[in-house]
XYZ file of C-alpha atoms in Angstrom:
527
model
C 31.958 -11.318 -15.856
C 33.893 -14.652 -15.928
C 32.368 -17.525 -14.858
C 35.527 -17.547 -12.587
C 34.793 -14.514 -11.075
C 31.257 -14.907 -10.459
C 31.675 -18.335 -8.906
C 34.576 -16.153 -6.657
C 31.620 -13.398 -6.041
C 29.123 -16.605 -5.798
C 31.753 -18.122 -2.600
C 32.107 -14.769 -1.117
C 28.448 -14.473 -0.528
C 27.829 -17.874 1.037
C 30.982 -17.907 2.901
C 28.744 -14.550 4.553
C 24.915 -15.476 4.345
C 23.831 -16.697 7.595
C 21.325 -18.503 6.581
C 21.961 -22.607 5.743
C 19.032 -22.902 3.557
C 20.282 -19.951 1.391
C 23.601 -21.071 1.640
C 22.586 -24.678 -0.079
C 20.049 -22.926 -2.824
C 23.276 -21.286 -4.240
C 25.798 -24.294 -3.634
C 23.066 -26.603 -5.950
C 23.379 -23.769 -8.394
C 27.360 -23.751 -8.116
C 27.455 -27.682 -8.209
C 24.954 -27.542 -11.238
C 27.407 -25.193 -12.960
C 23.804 -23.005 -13.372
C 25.780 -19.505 -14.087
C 23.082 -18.116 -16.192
C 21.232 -18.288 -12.809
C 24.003 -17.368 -11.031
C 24.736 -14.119 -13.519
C 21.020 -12.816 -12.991
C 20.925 -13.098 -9.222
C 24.497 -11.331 -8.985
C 23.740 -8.999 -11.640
C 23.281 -5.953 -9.584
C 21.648 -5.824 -5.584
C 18.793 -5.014 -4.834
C 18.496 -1.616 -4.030
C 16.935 0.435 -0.898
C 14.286 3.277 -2.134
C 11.235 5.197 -0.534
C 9.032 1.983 -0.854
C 11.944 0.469 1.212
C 13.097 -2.859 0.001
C 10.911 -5.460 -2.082
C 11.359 -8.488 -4.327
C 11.205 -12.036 -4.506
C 12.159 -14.442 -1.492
C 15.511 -16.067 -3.139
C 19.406 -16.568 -2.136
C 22.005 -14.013 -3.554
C 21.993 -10.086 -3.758
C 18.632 -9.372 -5.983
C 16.654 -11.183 -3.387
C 14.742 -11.180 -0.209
C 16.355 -13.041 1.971
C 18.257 -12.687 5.568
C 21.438 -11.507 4.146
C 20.056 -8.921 2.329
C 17.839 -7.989 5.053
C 20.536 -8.111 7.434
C 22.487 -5.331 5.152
C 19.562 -3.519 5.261
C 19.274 -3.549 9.146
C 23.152 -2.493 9.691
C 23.137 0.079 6.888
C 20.005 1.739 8.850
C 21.508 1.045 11.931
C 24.568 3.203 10.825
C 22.636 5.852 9.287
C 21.050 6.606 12.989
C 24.072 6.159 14.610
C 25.846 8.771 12.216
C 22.645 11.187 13.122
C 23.084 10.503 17.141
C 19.976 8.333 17.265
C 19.669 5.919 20.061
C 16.138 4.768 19.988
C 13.892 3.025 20.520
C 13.443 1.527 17.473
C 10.193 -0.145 16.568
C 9.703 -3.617 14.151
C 6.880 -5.241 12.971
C 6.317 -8.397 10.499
C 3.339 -10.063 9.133
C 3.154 -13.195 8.584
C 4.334 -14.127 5.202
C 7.554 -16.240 4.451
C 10.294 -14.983 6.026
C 9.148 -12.218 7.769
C 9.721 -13.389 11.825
C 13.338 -14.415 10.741
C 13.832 -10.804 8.975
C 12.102 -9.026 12.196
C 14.544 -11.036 14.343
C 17.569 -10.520 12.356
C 16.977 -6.861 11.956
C 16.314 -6.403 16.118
C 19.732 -7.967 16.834
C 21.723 -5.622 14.370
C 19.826 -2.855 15.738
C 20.330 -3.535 19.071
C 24.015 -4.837 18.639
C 24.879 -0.811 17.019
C 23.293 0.217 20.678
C 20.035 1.120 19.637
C 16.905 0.273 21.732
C 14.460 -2.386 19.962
C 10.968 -3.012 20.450
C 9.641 -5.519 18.532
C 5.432 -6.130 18.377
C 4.502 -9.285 20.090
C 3.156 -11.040 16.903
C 2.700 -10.584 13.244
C 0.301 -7.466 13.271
C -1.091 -5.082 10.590
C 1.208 -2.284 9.492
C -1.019 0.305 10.810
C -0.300 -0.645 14.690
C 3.529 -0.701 13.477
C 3.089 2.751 12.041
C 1.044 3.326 14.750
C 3.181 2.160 17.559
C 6.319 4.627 15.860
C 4.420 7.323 17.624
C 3.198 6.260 20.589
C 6.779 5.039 21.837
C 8.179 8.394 20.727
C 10.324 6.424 18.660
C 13.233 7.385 16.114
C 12.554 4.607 13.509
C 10.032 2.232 13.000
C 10.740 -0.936 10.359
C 7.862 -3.106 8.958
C 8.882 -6.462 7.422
C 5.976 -7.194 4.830
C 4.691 -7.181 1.059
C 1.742 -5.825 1.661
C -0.212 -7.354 -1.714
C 2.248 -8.834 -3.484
C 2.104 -12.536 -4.357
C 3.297 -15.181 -1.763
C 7.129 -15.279 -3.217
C 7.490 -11.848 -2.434
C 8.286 -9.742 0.894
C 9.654 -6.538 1.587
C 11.173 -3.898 4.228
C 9.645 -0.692 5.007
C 11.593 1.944 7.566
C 9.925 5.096 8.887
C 11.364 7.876 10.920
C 10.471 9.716 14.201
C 7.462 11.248 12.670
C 5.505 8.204 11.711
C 5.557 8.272 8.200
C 7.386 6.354 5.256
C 10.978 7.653 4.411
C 11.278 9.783 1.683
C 14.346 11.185 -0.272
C 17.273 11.957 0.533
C 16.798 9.775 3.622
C 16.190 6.614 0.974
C 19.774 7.871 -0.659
C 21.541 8.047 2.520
C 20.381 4.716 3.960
C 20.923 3.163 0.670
C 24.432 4.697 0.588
C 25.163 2.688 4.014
C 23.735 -0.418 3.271
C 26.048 -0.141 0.149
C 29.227 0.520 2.908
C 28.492 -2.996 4.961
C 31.183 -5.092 4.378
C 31.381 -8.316 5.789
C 28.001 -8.852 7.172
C 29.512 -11.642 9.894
C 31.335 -8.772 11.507
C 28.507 -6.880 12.294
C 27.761 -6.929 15.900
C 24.471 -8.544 17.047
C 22.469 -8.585 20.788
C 19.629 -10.220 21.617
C 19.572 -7.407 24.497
C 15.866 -6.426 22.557
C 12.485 -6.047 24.265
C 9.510 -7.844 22.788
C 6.313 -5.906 23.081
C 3.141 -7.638 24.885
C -0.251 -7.047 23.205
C -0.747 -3.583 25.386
C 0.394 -2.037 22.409
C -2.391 -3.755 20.343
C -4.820 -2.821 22.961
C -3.629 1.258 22.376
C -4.185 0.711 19.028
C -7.178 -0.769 19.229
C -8.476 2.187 22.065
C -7.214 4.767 19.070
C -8.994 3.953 16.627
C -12.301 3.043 18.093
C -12.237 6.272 20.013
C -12.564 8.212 16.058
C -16.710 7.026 16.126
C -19.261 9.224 17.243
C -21.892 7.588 19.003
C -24.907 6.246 17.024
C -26.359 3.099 15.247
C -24.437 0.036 15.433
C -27.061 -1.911 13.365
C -24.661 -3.744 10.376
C -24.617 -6.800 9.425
C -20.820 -7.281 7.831
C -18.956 -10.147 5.831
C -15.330 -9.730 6.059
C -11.836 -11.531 4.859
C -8.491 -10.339 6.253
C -7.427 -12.855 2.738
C -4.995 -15.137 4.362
C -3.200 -12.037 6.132
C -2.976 -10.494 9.444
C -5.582 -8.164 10.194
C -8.883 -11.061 11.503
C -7.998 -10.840 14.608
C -7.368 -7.042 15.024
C -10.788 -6.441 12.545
C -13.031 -8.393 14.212
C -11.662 -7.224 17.999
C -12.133 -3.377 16.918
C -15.635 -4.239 15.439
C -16.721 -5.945 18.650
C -15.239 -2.870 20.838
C -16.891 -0.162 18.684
C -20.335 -2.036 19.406
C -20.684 -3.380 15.769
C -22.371 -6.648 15.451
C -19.506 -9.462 15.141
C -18.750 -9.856 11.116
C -19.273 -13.116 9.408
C -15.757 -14.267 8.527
C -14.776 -16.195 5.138
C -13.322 -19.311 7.106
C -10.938 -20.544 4.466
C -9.312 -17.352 4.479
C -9.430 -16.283 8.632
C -6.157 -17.507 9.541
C -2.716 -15.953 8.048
C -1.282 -18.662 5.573
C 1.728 -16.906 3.484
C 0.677 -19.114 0.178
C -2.924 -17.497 0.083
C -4.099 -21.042 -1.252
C -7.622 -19.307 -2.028
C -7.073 -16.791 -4.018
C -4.668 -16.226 -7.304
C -3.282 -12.865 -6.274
C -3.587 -11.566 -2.717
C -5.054 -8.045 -4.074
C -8.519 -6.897 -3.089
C -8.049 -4.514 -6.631
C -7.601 -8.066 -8.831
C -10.620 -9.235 -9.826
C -11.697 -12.588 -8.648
C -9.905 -11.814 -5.084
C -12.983 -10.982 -3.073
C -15.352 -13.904 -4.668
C -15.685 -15.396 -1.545
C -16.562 -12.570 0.552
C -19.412 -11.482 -1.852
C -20.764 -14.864 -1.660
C -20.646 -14.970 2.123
C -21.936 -11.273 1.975
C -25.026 -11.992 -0.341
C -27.468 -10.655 2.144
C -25.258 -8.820 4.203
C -25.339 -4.717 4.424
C -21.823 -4.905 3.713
C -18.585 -6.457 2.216
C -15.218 -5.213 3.649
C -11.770 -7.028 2.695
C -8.310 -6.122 4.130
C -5.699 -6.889 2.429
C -2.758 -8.894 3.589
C -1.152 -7.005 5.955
C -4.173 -4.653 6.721
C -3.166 -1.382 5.145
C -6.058 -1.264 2.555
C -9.628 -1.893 2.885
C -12.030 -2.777 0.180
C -15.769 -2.536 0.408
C -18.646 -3.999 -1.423
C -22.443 -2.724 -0.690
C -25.183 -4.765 -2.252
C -22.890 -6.778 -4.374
C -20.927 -4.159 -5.947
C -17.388 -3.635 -5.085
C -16.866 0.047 -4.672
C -14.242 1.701 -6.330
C -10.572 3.317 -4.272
C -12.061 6.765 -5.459
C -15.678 5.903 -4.424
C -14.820 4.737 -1.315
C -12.251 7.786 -0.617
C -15.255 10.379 -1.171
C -17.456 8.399 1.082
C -15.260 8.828 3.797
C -14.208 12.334 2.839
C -17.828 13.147 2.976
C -18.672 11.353 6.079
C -15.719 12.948 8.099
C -16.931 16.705 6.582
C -20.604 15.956 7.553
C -19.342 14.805 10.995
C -17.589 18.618 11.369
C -14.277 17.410 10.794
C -12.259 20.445 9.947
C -8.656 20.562 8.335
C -7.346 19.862 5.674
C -8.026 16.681 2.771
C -5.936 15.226 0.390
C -5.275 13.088 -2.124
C -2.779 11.993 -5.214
C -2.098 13.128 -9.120
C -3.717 10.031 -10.049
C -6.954 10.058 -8.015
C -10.190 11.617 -8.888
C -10.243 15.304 -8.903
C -13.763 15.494 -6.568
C -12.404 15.472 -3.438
C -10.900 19.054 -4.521
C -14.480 19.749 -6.026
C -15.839 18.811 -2.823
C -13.559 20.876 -0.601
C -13.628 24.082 -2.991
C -17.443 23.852 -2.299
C -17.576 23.067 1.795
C -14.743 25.813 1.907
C -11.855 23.016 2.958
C -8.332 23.105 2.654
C -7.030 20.886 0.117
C -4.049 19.668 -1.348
C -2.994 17.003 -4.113
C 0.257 14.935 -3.844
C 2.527 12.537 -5.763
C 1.735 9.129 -5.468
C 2.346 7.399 -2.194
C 1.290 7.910 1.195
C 4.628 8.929 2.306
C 3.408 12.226 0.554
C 0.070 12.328 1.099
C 0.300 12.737 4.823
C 2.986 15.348 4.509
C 0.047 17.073 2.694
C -0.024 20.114 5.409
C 0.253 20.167 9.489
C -3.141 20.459 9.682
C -4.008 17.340 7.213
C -7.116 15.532 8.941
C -7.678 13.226 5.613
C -5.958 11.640 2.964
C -6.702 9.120 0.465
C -5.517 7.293 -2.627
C -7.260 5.345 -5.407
C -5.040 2.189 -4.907
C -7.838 1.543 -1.703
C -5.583 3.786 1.277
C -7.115 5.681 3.255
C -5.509 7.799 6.245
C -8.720 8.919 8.380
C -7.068 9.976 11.197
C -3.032 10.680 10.343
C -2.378 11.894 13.852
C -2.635 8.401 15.078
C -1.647 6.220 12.262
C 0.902 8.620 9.610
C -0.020 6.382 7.019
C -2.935 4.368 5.227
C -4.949 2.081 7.270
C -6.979 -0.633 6.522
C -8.660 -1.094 10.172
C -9.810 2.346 11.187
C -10.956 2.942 7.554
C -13.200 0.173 7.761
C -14.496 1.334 11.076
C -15.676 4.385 9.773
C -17.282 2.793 6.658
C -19.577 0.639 9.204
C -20.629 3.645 10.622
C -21.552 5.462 7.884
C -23.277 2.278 6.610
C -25.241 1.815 10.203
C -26.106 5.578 10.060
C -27.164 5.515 6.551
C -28.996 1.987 7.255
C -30.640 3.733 10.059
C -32.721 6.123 7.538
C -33.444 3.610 5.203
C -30.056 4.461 3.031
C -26.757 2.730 1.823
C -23.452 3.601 0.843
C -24.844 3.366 -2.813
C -27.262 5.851 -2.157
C -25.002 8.642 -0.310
C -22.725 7.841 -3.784
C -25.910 8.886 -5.976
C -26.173 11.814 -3.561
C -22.858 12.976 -4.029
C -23.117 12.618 -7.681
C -26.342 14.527 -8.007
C -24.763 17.388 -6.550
C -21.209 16.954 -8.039
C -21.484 15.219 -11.060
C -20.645 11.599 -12.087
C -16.520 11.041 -11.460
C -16.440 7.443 -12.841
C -12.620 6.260 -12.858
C -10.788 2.763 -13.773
C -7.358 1.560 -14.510
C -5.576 0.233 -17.111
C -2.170 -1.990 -16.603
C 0.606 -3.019 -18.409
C 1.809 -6.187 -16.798
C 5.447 -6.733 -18.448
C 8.165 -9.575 -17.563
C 10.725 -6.856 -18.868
C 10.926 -3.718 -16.938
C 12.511 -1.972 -19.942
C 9.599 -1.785 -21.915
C 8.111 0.272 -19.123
C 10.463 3.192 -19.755
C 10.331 2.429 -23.471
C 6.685 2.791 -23.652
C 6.967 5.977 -21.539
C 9.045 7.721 -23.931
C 7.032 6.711 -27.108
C 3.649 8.570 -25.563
C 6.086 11.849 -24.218
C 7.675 11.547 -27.612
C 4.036 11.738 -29.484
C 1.103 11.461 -26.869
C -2.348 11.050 -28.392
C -4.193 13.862 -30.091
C -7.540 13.337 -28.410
C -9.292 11.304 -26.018
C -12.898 10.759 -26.398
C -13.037 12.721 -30.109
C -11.874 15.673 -27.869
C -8.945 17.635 -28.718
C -6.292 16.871 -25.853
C -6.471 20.309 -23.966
C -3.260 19.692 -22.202
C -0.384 17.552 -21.881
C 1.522 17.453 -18.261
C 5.075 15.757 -18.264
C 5.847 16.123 -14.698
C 9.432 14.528 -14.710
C 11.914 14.541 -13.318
C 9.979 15.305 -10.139
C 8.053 12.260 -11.357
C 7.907 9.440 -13.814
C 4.020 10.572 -14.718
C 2.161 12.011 -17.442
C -1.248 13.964 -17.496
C -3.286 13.788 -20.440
C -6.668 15.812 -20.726
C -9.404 16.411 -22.879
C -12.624 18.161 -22.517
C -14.052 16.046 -19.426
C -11.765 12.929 -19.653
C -8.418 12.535 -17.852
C -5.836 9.941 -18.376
C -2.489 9.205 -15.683
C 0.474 7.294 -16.707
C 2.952 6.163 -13.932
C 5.027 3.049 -13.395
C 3.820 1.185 -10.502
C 6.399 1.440 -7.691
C 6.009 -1.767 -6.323
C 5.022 -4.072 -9.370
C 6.354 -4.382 -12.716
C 3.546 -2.351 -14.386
C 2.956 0.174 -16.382
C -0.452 1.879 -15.211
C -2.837 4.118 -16.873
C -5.590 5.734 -14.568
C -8.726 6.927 -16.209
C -11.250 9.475 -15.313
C -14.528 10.819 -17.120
C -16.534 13.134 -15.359
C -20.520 13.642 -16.593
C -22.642 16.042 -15.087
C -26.298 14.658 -14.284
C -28.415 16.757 -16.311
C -32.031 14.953 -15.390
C -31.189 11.341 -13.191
C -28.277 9.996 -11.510
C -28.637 6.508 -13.264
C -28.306 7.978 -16.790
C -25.671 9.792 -16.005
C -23.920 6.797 -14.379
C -24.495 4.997 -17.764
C -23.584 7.386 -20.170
C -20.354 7.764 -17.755
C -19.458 3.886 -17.940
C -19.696 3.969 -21.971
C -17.417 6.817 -21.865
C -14.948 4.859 -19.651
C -15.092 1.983 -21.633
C -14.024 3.787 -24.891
C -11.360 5.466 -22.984
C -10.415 1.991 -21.869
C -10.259 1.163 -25.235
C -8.564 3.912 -26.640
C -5.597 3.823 -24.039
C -5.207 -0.223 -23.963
C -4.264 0.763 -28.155
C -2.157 3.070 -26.745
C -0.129 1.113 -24.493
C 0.261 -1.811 -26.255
């Protein structure tokens, strides 16, 4: 391309972008006769897929801005039109950069196709969005957020009448539209939208507390929501569900989209939750949400408990409790939740990656879970992961087990005496280039490794193209490989699984030597 023609493409765009600040970051670029810049941001669009939209908060095509979110919003907006939808629509936001403009923007396009909007009445966790998709019977349901991501970053995510993510071909055929917008000035806007009051909140709330038994309440908690939205929604569910109130890290209660206090806004990056295990010292336990609420982390008795550990503790808790149905969880998760259900005569299924799957696991799913700390405990009310009612039912397990003298870590030895040690970890590939994702792909399908462990590999599982993933096993280890769909990773999940043969503790060492080699040997293989 010309540097004629991309200035041409570069007016075009501003001469449409309705917002002034975006307008003026790509005039200084213009003026500064920056077209290397200019070239990478009008390289391509960024494109609509099952995760939605996501990227960095910038001016021009590739980014996250109100132009691009506004495409978004009419291209959806013309896929449920084409479909005779009329509504209502839901929207929530959280409160990063951004995200109240995109909410607004997207209600107005929405409700200028004819479409009924209800928007939340503040920046809320994504589980009350998802949640609120089914309680107003609604047709769609967007969520403006990141989730995790770092503070340059936001992101779109759309979900249908049944209350879960989109997945293909809806993706295709909403991406298709967006790409059929043409001027984005001439699409018709109304603030004729209703804003929600915090009934909706209250619902939620009601929901989710109602999933407890009664029993003890006896817990002393420490708890972040890490700069995000989910304090005030955490701390009002523990106080209606009879749980002591939680000790809250104070530099990180209030939502702040820079996250000043930590260096990645990930309860999985180590470092993230120093703070709460310092205020949670003596505390029974340590739970973290992240950003916008969808995950939840725990720590008992200074150890921070693993996606997989924590899944099986609530798996467990919900069987014991004579919750029937069926359980799931992903390709890349450990394999004892199916060990577990074979045994208590359960139902159970195993999905791609992705909650949009997992909870289209089987009508009579009651359960799902997946490593990356989701957890869907009751996917009737919330069709997705959820940070707040999984930490719920953590506390009381932990005030049960407290009760008899117990804690999470000893239901895990428990477990483990009866099922074996399932220790699992993860290995990433952080790149700057996305290319050497795919390159680094092909290089292990082209000649994956011979053994794992000093075992011969037993079997080799290319699953594409249904999926960008490869299983590796050998003897009792297991090794994933997937791109991360949201980050530009490359991400190897490990398992080794050692039966306990005389005491849980040796077991659980010989197991964490084991992972550590296998650590080793696939860090050699990936770089």
């Amino acid at each position: 391309m010309t540097s004629a023609n991309l200035r041409d493409r570069v007016e075009a765009w501003i001469a449409d972008d309705p917002d002034p600040a975006a307008r003026a970051e790509l005039r200084a670029l213009l003026d500064a006769g920056d077209f290397p810049a200019l070239a990478e941001r009008f390289a391509d669009r960024l494109h609509f897929g099952t995760a939605g939209l996501r990227g960095e908060l910038r001016a021009g095509p590739l980014g996250m801005n109100r132009a691009v979110v506004g495409r978004a919003a009419a291209g959806l907006a013309a896929y449920l039109v084409a479909r005779d939808v009329r509504g209502p629509m839901a929207i929530g936001y959280d409160a990063r950069h951004g995200s109240a403009e995109f909410a607004r923007d997207s209600a107005e396009i929405l409700a200028g196709a004819g479409l009924s909007v209800a928007v939340l009445p503040r920046p809320l966790p994504t589980p009350v969005l998802a949640y609120a998709v089914r309680a107003l019977n609604a047709s769609a349901g967007v969520m403006v957020t990141a989730s995790h991501n770092p503070p340059r970053d936001n992101g779109y995510k759309v979900y249908l009448g049944d209350g879960a993510q989109i997945v293909p071909p809806a993706d295709a055929d909403i991406e298709a539209a967006i790409g059929a917008v043409d001027r984005l000035a001439a699409v018709p806007r109304s603030d004729s939208y209703e804003r929600l009051d915090d009934a909706i909140v209250s619902d939620y709330l009601d929901a989710v507390c109602g999933l407890l038994e009664r029993g003890p309440r006896d817990l002393s908690v420490a708890y972040t929501p890490l700069h995000g939205v989910g304090g005030a929604v955490l701390v009002e569910a523990m106080r209606r569900a009879g749980f002591p109130a939680p000790q809250v890290v104070s530099s990180q209660a209030e939502p702040d989209p820079d996250f000043p206090t930590v260096a990645f806004p990930n309860p999985e990056e180590p470092g993230t939750l120093d703070a709460a295990l310092a205020l949670g010292a003596q505390a029974d336990v340590v739970i973290a949400n992240d950003p916008d609420a969808d995950r939840c982390a725990v720590a008992c008795a200074g150890r921070l408990l693993t996606g997989d550990e924590l899944g099986i503790l609530l798996a467990d808790h919900l069987i014991r409790r004579g919750v029937t149905g069926r359980y799931a969880t992903t390709i890349v998760s450990a394999s004892l939740l199916g060990e577990m259900c074979a045994a208590r005569g359960l139902p159970y299924a195993e999905t791609l990656t992705g909650f949009k799957w997992i909870v289209r696991a089987g009508a009579d799913l009651v359960y799902g879970y997946e490593e990356a700390l989701g957890y869907a405990a009751a996917p009737r009310i919330v069709r997705d992961k959820d940070g707040i009612s999984a930490a719920l039912l953590i506390a009381e397990l932990a005030a049960a087990l407290k009760a008899d003298g117990k804690t999470l870590l000893d239901r895990l030895d428990e477990i483990a005496a009866e099922f074996g040690v399932y220790a699992t970890a993860q290995v990433s590939l952080r790149v700057e280039d996305t290319a050497l994702i795919a390159a680094t792909m092909r290089k292990i399908r082209a000649a994956p490794p011979e053994s794992l462990l000093d075992q011969p590999v037993s079997t080799v599982d290319d699953m594409a193209p249904e999926a960008d993933v490869v299983r590796i096993a050998a003897g009792r280890a297991r090794v994933v490989l997937r791109p991360s769909g949201t980050e530009p990773k490359l991400k190897a999940y490990l398992q080794v699984v050692v039966p306990v043969r005389s005491a849980v503790a040796e077991a659980r060492e010989e197991a964490a030597q084991q992972l550590e080699m296998l650590r080793s040997e696939v860090s050699q293989l990936l770089n």
